[in-house]
């Protein structure tokens, strides 16, 4: 999404050093935001009426719950970053709505078709599932 948003605003202020710094800061911000959004999206996904017996249904519902929340929050961050880097022309509200729309049309399909499947495959390959439930000690 960082490369996509940089491309949207042009590469005029792009340097390798600034891109690395921007990527690191954005990664940290996105990680924190995702850590806050994921429990709320999970709770919302579990409260919705759908067939919860199929794992793919839960995956789809949680994606549809998480992506809009992440887009709304990270678009604020992107708008702040845009203001710092190149400035915002016109209304901030209009710029925010445009940013949300442009980010959503890329974030949802990429989550459903690319990022989600790759993440699940890698996590399934390298993270061993818990075979037994841990015992609670008092």
Short mmCIF file of C-alpha atoms in Angstrom, two decimals:
data_model
loop_
_atom_site.label_atom_id
_atom_site.label_comp_id
_atom_site.label_asym_id
_atom_site.label_seq_id
_atom_site.Cartn_x
_atom_site.Cartn_y
_atom_site.Cartn_z
CA UNK A 1 0.00 0.00 0.00
CA UNK A 2 2.95 2.33 0.63
CA UNK A 3 4.21 1.98 -2.94
CA UNK A 4 0.66 2.40 -4.27
CA UNK A 5 0.12 5.61 -2.27
CA UNK A 6 3.53 6.97 -3.25
CA UNK A 7 2.67 6.33 -6.89
CA UNK A 8 -0.65 8.14 -6.48
CA UNK A 9 1.08 11.27 -5.21
CA UNK A 10 4.03 11.04 -7.57
CA UNK A 11 7.61 10.13 -6.97
CA UNK A 12 8.78 13.78 -7.00
CA UNK A 13 9.84 13.76 -3.34
CA UNK A 14 11.00 10.15 -3.52
CA UNK A 15 14.51 9.22 -2.40
CA UNK A 16 15.70 5.82 -1.28
CA UNK A 17 16.54 7.14 2.18
CA UNK A 18 13.14 8.81 2.64
CA UNK A 19 11.38 5.70 1.30
CA UNK A 20 13.14 3.45 3.82
CA UNK A 21 12.41 5.81 6.72
CA UNK A 22 8.79 6.21 5.58
CA UNK A 23 8.39 2.43 5.23
CA UNK A 24 9.76 1.75 8.72
CA UNK A 25 7.54 4.38 10.34
CA UNK A 26 4.50 3.22 8.35
CA UNK A 27 5.17 -0.40 9.29
CA UNK A 28 5.28 0.50 12.98
CA UNK A 29 2.10 2.60 12.77
CA UNK A 30 0.26 -0.09 10.76
CA UNK A 31 1.37 -2.79 13.21
CA UNK A 32 0.04 -0.81 16.16
CA UNK A 33 -3.22 0.06 14.39
CA UNK A 34 -3.71 -3.55 13.27
CA UNK A 35 -3.12 -4.75 16.83
CA UNK A 36 -5.93 -2.47 18.00
CA UNK A 37 -8.31 -3.17 15.10
CA UNK A 38 -7.97 -6.97 14.91
CA UNK A 39 -9.71 -7.78 18.22
CA UNK A 40 -12.60 -5.46 17.35
CA UNK A 41 -12.90 -6.93 13.83
CA UNK A 42 -12.78 -10.47 15.25
CA UNK A 43 -15.51 -9.64 17.78
CA UNK A 44 -17.65 -8.08 15.05
CA UNK A 45 -17.04 -11.02 12.69
CA UNK A 46 -18.07 -13.52 15.36
CA UNK A 47 -21.25 -11.57 16.13
CA UNK A 48 -22.49 -11.61 12.52
CA UNK A 49 -24.87 -14.32 11.32
CA UNK A 50 -23.12 -16.69 8.87
CA UNK A 51 -22.13 -20.34 8.70
CA UNK A 52 -19.21 -20.40 11.15
CA UNK A 53 -18.49 -24.09 10.60
CA UNK A 54 -16.44 -23.31 7.47
CA UNK A 55 -13.09 -21.64 8.02
CA UNK A 56 -13.22 -19.81 4.67
CA UNK A 57 -16.40 -18.04 5.78
CA UNK A 58 -14.67 -16.69 8.89
CA UNK A 59 -11.65 -15.64 6.81
CA UNK A 60 -13.86 -13.71 4.38
CA UNK A 61 -15.96 -12.08 7.11
CA UNK A 62 -12.96 -11.00 9.17
CA UNK A 63 -11.36 -9.53 6.04
CA UNK A 64 -14.55 -7.61 5.26
CA UNK A 65 -14.55 -6.33 8.87
CA UNK A 66 -10.86 -5.49 9.13
CA UNK A 67 -10.12 -3.84 5.81
CA UNK A 68 -12.59 -0.93 6.14
CA UNK A 69 -11.40 -0.18 9.69
CA UNK A 70 -7.75 -0.28 8.64
CA UNK A 71 -8.41 1.86 5.56
CA UNK A 72 -10.26 4.52 7.57
CA UNK A 73 -7.50 4.79 10.17
CA UNK A 74 -4.46 4.38 7.91
CA UNK A 75 -5.91 6.94 5.48
CA UNK A 76 -5.66 9.54 8.25
CA UNK A 77 -2.00 8.58 8.67
CA UNK A 78 -1.53 8.76 4.89
CA UNK A 79 -3.14 12.17 4.76
CA UNK A 80 -0.83 13.45 7.51
CA UNK A 81 2.16 12.01 5.66
CA UNK A 82 0.99 13.58 2.38
CA UNK A 83 0.63 16.96 4.07
CA UNK A 84 4.16 16.71 5.45
CA UNK A 85 5.73 15.47 2.20
CA UNK A 86 3.96 17.37 -0.60
CA UNK A 87 1.03 19.26 0.91
CA UNK A 88 -2.69 18.91 0.36
CA UNK A 89 -4.52 21.01 -2.20
CA UNK A 90 -8.10 21.97 -1.39
CA UNK A 91 -10.28 20.59 1.36
CA UNK A 92 -8.80 18.13 3.85
CA UNK A 93 -12.18 16.37 4.08
CA UNK A 94 -12.34 15.91 0.30
CA UNK A 95 -8.76 14.67 0.27
CA UNK A 96 -9.61 12.19 3.04
CA UNK A 97 -12.65 10.84 1.18
CA UNK A 98 -10.59 10.48 -1.99
CA UNK A 99 -7.81 8.72 -0.08
CA UNK A 100 -10.25 6.33 1.60
CA UNK A 101 -11.89 5.46 -1.71
CA UNK A 102 -8.62 4.92 -3.55
CA UNK A 103 -7.16 2.84 -0.71
CA UNK A 104 -10.27 0.71 -0.25
CA UNK A 105 -10.47 -0.34 -3.91
CA UNK A 106 -6.93 -1.68 -3.67
CA UNK A 107 -6.83 -2.92 -0.05
CA UNK A 108 -9.85 -5.23 -0.12
CA UNK A 109 -9.01 -7.16 -3.31
CA UNK A 110 -5.33 -7.38 -2.37
CA UNK A 111 -6.24 -8.70 1.10
CA UNK A 112 -8.66 -11.27 -0.30
CA UNK A 113 -6.60 -12.40 -3.31
CA UNK A 114 -2.92 -11.81 -2.50
CA UNK A 115 -1.88 -10.81 1.03
CA UNK A 116 -4.30 -13.01 2.97
CA UNK A 117 -3.61 -16.26 1.08
CA UNK A 118 0.17 -15.72 1.12
CA UNK A 119 0.12 -14.89 4.85
CA UNK A 120 -1.98 -17.94 5.70
CA UNK A 121 0.27 -20.19 3.60
CA UNK A 122 3.47 -18.87 5.21
CA UNK A 123 2.05 -18.96 8.73
CA UNK A 124 0.72 -22.47 8.16
CA UNK A 125 4.12 -23.59 6.92
CA UNK A 126 6.34 -21.98 9.53
CA UNK A 127 4.16 -21.69 12.63
CA UNK A 128 3.31 -25.01 14.20
CA UNK A 129 -0.29 -25.26 15.45
CA UNK A 130 -0.84 -25.78 19.14
CA UNK A 131 -1.51 -29.51 19.52
CA UNK A 132 -2.77 -29.43 23.06
CA UNK A 133 -4.39 -26.75 25.12
CA UNK A 134 -2.15 -25.24 27.76
CA UNK A 135 -3.13 -26.00 31.32
CA UNK A 136 -4.00 -23.11 33.55
CA UNK A 137 -2.11 -23.12 36.81
CA UNK A 138 -3.24 -21.24 39.84
#
